[in-house]
Short mmCIF file of C-alpha atoms and ligand atoms in Angstrom, two decimals:
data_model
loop_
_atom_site.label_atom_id
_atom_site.label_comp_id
_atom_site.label_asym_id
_atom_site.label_seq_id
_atom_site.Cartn_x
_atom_site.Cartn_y
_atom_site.Cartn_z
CA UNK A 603 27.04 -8.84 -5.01
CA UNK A 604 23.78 -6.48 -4.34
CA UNK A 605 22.68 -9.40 -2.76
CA UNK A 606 25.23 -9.54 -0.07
CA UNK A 607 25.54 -5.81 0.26
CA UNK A 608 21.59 -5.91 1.43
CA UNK A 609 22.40 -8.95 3.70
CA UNK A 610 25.22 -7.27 5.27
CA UNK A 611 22.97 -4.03 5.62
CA UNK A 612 20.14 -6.27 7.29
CA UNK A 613 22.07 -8.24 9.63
CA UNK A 614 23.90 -4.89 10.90
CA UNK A 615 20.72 -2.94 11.54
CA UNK A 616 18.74 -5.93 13.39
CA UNK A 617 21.84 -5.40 15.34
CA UNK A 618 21.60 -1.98 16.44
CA UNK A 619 20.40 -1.07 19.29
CA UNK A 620 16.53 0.12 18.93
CA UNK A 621 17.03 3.91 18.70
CA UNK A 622 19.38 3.56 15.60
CA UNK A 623 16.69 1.64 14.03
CA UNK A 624 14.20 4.06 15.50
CA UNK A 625 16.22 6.58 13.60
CA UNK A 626 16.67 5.01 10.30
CA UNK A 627 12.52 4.67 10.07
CA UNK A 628 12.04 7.78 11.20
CA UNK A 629 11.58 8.99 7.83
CA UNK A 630 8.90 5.95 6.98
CA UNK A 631 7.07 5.73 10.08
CA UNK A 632 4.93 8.98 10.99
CA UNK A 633 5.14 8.09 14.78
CA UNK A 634 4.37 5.94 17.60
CA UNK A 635 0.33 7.62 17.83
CA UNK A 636 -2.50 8.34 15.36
CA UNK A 637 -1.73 12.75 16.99
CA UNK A 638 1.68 11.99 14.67
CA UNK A 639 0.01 10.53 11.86
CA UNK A 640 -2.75 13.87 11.56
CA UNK A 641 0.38 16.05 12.13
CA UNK A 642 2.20 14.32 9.31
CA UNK A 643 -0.63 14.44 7.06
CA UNK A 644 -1.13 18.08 7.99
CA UNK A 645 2.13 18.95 6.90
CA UNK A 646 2.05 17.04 3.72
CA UNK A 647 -1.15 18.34 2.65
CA UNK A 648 0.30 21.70 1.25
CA UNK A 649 1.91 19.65 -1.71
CA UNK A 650 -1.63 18.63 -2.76
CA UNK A 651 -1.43 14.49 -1.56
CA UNK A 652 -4.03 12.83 -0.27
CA UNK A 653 -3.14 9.53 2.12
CA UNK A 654 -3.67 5.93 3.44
CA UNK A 655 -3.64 5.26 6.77
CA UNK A 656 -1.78 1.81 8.17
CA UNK A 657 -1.91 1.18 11.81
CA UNK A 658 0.93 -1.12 12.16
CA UNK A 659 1.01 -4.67 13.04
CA UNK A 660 0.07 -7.60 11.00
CA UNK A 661 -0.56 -11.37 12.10
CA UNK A 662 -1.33 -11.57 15.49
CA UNK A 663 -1.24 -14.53 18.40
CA UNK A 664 -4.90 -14.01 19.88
CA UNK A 665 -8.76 -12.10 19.22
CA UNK A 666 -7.63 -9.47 21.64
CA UNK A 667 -5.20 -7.85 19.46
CA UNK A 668 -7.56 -7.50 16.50
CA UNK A 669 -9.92 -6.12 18.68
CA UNK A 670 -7.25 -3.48 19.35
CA UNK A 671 -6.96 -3.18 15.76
CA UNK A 672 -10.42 -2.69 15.10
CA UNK A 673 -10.60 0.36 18.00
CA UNK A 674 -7.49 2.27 16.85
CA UNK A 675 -8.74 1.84 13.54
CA UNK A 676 -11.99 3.60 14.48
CA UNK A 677 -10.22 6.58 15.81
CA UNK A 678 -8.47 6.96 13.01
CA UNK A 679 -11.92 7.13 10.95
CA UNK A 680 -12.55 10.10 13.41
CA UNK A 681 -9.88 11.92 13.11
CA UNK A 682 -10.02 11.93 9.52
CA UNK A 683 -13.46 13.77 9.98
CA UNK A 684 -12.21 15.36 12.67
CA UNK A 685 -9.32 16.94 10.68
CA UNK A 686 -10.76 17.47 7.04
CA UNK A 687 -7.93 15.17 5.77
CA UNK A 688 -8.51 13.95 2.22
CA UNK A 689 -7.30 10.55 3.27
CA UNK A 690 -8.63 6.50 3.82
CA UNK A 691 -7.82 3.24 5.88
CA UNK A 692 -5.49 0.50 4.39
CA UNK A 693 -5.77 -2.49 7.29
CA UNK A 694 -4.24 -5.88 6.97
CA UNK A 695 -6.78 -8.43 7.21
CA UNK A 696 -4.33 -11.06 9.24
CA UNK A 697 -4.38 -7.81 12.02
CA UNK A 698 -8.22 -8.21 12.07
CA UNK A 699 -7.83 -11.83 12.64
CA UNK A 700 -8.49 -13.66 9.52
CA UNK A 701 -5.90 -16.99 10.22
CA UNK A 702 -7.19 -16.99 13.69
CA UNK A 703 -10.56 -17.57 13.33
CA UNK A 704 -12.01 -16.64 9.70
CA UNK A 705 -15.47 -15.89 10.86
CA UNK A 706 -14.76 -13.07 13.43
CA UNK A 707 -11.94 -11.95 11.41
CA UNK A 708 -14.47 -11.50 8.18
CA UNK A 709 -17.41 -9.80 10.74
CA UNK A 710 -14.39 -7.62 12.36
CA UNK A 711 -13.48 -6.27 8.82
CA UNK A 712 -16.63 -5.89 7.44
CA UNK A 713 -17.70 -3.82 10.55
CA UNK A 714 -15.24 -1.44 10.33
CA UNK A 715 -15.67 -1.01 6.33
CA UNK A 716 -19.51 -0.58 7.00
CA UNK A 717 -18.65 2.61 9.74
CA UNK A 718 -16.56 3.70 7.13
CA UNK A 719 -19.22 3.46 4.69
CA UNK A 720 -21.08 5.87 7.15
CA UNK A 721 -18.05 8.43 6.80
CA UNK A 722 -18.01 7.71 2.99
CA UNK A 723 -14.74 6.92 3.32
CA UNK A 724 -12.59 3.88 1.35
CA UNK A 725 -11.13 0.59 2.84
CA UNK A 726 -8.12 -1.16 1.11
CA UNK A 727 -7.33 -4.36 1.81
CA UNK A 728 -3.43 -4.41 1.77
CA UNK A 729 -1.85 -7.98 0.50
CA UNK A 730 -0.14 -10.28 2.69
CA UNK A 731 1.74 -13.15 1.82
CA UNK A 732 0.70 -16.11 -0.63
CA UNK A 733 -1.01 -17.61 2.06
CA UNK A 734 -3.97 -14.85 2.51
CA UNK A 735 -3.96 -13.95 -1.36
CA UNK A 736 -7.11 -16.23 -2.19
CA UNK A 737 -8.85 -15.39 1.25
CA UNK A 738 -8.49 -11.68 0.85
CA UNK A 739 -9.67 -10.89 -2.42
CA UNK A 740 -12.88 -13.61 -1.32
CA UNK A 741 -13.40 -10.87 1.98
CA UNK A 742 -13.48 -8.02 -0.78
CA UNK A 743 -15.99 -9.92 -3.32
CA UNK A 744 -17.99 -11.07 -0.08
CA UNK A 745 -17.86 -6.71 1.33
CA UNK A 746 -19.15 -6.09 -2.45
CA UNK A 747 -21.86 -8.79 -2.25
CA UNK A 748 -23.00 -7.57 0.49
CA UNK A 749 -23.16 -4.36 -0.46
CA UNK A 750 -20.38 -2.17 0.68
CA UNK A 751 -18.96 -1.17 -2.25
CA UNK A 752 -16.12 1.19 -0.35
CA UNK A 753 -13.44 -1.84 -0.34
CA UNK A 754 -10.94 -2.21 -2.74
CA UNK A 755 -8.25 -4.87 -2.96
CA UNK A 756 -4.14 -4.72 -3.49
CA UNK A 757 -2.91 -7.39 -6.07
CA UNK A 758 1.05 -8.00 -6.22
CA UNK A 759 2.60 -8.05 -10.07
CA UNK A 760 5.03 -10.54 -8.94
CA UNK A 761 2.29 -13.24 -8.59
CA UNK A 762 2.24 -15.83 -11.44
CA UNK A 763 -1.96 -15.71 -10.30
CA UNK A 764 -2.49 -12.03 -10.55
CA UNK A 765 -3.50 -11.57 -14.19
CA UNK A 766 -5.86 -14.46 -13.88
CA UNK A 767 -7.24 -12.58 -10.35
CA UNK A 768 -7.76 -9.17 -12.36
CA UNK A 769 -9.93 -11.55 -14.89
CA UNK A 770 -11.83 -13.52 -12.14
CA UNK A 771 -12.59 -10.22 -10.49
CA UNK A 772 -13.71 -8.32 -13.66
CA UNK A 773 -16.52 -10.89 -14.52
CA UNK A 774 -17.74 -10.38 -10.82
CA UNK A 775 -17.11 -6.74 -9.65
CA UNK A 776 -16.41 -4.90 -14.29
CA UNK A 777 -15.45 -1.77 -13.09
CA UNK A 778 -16.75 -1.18 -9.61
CA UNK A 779 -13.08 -3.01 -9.05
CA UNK A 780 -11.01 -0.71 -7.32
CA UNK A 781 -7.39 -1.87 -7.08
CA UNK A 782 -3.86 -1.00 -5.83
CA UNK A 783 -1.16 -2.65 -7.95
CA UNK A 784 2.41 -2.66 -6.75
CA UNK A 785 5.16 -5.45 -7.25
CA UNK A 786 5.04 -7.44 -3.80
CA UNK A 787 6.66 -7.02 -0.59
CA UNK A 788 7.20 -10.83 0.00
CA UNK A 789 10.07 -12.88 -1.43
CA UNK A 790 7.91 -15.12 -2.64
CA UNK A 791 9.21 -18.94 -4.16
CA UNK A 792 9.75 -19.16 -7.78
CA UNK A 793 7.25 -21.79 -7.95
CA UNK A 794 4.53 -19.02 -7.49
CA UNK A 795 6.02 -16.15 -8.38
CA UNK A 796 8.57 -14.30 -10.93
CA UNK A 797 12.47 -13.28 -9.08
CA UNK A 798 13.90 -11.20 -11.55
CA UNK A 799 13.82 -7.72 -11.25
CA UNK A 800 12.71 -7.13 -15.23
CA UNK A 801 10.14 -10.03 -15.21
CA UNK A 802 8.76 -8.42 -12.10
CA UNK A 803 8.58 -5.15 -13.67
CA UNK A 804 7.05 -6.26 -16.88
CA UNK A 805 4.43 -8.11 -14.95
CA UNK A 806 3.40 -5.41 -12.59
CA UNK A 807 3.04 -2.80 -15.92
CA UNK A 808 1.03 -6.08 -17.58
CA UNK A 809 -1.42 -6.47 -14.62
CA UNK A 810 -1.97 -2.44 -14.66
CA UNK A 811 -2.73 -2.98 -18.20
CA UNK A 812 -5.38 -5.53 -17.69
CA UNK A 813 -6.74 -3.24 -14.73
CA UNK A 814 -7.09 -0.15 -17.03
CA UNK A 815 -8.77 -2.53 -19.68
CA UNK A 816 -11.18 -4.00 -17.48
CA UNK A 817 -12.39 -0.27 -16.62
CA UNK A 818 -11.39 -0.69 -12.87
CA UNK A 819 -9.99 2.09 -10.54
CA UNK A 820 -6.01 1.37 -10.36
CA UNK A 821 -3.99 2.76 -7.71
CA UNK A 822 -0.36 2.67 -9.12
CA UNK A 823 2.15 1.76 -6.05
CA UNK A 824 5.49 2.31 -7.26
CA UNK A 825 8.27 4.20 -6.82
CA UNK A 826 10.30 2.51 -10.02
CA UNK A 827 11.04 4.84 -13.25
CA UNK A 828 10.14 1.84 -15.73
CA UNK A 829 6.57 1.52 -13.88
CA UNK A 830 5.65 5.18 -13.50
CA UNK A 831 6.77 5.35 -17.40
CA UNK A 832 4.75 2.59 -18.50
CA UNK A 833 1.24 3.63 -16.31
CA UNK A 834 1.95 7.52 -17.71
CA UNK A 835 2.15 6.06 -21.21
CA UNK A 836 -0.63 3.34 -20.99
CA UNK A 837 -3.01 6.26 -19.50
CA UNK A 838 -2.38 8.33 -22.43
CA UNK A 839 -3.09 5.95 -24.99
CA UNK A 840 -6.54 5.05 -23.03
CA UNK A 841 -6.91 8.91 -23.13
CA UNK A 842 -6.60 9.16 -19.41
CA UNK A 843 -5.12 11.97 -17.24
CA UNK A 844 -5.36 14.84 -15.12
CA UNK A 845 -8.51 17.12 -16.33
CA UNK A 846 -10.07 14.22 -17.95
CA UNK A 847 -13.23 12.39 -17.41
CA UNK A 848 -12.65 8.98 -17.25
CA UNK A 849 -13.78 7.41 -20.90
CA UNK A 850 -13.98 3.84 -20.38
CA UNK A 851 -17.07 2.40 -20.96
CA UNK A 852 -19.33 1.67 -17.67
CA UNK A 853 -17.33 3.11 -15.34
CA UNK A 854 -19.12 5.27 -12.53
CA UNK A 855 -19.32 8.90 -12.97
CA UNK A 856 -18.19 9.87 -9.80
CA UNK A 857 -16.15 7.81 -7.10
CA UNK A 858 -15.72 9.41 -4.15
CA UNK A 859 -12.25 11.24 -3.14
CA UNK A 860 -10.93 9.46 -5.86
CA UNK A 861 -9.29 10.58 -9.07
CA UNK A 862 -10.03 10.12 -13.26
CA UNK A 863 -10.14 6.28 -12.99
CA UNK A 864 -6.10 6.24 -11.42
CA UNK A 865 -3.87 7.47 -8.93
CA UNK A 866 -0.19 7.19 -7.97
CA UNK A 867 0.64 6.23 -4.60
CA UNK A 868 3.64 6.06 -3.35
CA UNK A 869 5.13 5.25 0.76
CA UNK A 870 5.76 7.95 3.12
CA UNK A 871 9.31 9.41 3.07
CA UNK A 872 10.23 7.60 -0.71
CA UNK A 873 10.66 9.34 -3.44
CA UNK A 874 9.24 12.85 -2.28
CA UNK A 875 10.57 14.78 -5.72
CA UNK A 876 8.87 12.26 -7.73
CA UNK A 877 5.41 12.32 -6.26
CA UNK A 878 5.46 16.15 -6.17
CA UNK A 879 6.00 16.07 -9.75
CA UNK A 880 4.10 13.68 -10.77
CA UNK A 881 0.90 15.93 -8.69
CA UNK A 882 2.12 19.27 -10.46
CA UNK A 883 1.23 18.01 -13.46
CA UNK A 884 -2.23 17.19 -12.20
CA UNK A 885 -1.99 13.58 -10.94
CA UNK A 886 -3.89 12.54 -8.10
CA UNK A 887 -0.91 11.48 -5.50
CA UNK A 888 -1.75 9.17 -2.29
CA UNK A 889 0.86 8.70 0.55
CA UNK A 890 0.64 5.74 2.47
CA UNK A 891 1.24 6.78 6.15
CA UNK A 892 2.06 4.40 8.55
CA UNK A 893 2.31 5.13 12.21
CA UNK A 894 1.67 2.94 15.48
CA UNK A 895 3.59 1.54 18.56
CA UNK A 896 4.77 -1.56 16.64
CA UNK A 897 7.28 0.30 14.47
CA UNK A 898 10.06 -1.62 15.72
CA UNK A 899 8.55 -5.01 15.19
CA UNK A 900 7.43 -3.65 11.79
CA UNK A 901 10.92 -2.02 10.47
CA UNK A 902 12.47 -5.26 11.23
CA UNK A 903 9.92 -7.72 10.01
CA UNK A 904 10.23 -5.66 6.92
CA UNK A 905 13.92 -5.88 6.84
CA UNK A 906 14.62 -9.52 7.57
CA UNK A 907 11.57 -10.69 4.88
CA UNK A 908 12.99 -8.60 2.28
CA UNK A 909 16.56 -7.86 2.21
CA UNK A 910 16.71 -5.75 -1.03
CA UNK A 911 15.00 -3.10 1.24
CA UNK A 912 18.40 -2.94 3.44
CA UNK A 913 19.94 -1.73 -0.28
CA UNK A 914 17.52 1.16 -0.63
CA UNK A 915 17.93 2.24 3.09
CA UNK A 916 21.87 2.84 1.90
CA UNK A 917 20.98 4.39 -1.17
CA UNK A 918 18.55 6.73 1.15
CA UNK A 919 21.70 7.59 3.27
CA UNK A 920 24.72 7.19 1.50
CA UNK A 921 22.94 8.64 -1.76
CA UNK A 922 20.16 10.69 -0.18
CA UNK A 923 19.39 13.09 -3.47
CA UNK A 924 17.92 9.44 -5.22
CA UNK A 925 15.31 9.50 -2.56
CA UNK A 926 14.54 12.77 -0.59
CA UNK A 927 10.98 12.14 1.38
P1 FDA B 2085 11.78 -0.57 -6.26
O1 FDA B 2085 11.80 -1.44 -5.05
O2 FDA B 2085 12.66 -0.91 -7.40
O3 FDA B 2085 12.03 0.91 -5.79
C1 FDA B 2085 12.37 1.94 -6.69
C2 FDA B 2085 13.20 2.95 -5.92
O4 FDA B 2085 12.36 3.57 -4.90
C3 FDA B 2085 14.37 2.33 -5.14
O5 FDA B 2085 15.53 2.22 -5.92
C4 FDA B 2085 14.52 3.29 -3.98
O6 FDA B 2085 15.24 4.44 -4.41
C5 FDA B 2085 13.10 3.70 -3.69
N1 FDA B 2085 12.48 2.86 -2.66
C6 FDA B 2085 11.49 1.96 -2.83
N2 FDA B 2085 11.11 1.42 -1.65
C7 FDA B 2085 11.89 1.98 -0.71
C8 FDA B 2085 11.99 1.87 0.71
N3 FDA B 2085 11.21 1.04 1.43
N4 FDA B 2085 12.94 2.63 1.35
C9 FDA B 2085 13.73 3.49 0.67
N5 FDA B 2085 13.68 3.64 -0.67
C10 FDA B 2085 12.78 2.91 -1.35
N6 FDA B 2085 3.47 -4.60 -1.06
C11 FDA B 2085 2.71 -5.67 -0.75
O7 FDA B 2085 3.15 -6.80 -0.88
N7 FDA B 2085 1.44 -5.49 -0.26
C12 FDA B 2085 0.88 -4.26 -0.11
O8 FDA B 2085 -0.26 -4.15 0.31
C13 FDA B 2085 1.67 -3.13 -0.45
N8 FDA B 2085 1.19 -1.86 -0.31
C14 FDA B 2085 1.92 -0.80 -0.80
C15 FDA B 2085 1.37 0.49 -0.78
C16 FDA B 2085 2.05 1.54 -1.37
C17 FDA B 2085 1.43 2.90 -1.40
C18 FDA B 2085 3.32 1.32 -1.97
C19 FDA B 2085 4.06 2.43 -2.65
C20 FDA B 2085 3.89 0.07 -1.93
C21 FDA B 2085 3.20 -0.99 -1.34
N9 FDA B 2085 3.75 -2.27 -1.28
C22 FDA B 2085 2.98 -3.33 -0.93
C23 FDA B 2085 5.21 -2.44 -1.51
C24 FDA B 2085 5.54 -2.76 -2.95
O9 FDA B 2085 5.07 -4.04 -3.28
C25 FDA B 2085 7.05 -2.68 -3.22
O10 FDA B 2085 7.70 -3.60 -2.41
C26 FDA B 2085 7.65 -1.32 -2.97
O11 FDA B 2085 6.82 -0.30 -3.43
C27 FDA B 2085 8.98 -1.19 -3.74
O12 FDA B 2085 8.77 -1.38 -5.10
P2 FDA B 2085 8.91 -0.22 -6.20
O13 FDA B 2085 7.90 -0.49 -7.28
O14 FDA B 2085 8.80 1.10 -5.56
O15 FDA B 2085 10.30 -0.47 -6.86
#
């Protein structure tokens, strides 16, 4: 029944014309340019967040584009500086080319984590689809190996592969791994991945286990009561929080703009109350921020992969105190 709802919700909105779907991301999207992204960020800083910065767009059809990727993604290092903002890159490493040609893809990445290695500033490689999963955790261990240690890795709970990727990457990175853990965009098949909504959940909150364990930095992407619960509670029993220096054995006494060993991050215009509360009571808070000229291509990319999304879009409007930005 859900189900349908979200279908019906998707297949309407594709249908709109582009400033209703303009509208309905307003509230995701910070803008078409990287001037809306520093005003967002601006504005948001008050509350106490720090950010992520996506430039959107993902695969692309030729080496142009990622070289376009690659520039924007430069100016956005120097506006960071520019603007004091507390904030980092997340890039998709299909954007920089990696199914295109793996070589320039890899020396595209790794030369815009190595200027922002200059700025002492932190790269996260967001997860694609199944397809990419091996080949961009392999560009992270390769950054490490070669010495740029400012490049961190998102794993997806829903993955059948993930727990055995947290232990593959602990006996190679212990915990210089720096991670963000959420449940998966994709729809991936059951063959490779759990569908239920519970499984999902206890997976993610298993994998964010194994990350705490294995002394690794965990950035916890979720907007879901049962997740936030479970991270809040697993912290506390590894005597982890706000105020605290990080116990766990080996792990390095100071990283960077980062917080105690965790942070919460959360996407712009979600789930504003809960992010504010979780930072009043001393959490370190991230927003992701994405902004660019794709946003159309993006929203409905988004939309037609995922479905369940067109539910929560409702919810926002029809419902909007369960998810004030
Ligand atoms: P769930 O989907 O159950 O959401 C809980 C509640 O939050 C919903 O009921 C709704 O109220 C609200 N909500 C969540 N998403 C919403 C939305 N889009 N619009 C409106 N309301 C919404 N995935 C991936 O595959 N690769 C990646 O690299 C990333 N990166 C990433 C970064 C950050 C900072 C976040 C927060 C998330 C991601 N994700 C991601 C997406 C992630 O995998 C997941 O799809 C979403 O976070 C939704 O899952 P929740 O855990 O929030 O639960």
């Amino acid at each position: 029944m859900v189900g349908l709802f979200s279908r019906m919700i998707v297949g309407m909105t594709i249908r709109m014309p582009r400033w209703f779907v303009g509208w309905v991301s307003r509230r995701y999207v910070a803008g078409p340019s990287l001037d809306d992204a520093v005003r967002v960020m601006k504005r948001l800083e008050s509350e106490g967040a720090c950010f992520t910065i996506d430039v959107l767009g993902e695969e692309i059809s030729t080496m142009a584009e990622a070289t376009y990727f690659l520039e924007e993604y430069k100016r956005v290092i120097a506006a960071i500086t520019e603007n004091s903002l507390d904030a980092n890159l997340s890039i998709k490493p299909t954007a920089f080319g990696l199914l295109l040609d793996k070589e320039k893809g890899m020396s595209n990445i790794e030369s815009l984590v190595r200027m922002a290695a200059d700025h002492n500033m932190f790269v996260r490689l967001d997860m694609e689809d199944h397809r990419v999963t091996s080949d961009t955790i392999q560009v992270m261990l390769d950054m490490h190996d070669s010495g740029l240690t400012n490049v961190g890795v998102v794993l997806q709970g829903r993955l059948f592969r993930t727990i055995d990727d947290i232990e593959q990457v602990k006996t190679k990175l212990g915990p210089s791994a720096d991670y963000r853990i959420c449940k998966g965009i994709y729809l991936e098949p059951e063959e490779i991945a759990h569908t239920s909504r519970q499984d999902i959940i206890d997976a993610t909150n298993a994998c964010i286990d194994s990350m705490l364990d294995a002394g690794a930095y965990v950035g916890i992407a979720s907007h879901d009561h049962p997740i936030i619960a479970h991270a809040l509670n697993s912290l506390e029993t590894r005597s982890m929080g706000p105020e605290c220096i990080d116990p766990r054995p080996g792990v390095p006494d100071e990283r960077p703009h980062k917080g105690p060993g965790y942070e919460f991050q959360m996407l712009l215009g979600v789930r504003g109350p809960l992010r504010r509360r979780l930072r009043n009571k001393g959490h370190r808070t991230r927003v992701y921020i994405p902004y660019g000229d794709k946003w159309y291509e993006y929203s409905i990319r988004r939309l037609q992969e995922n479905p369940t999304i067109g539910t929560q879009i409702a919810k926002a409007f029809i419902m909007p105190w369960t998810n004030r930005p």
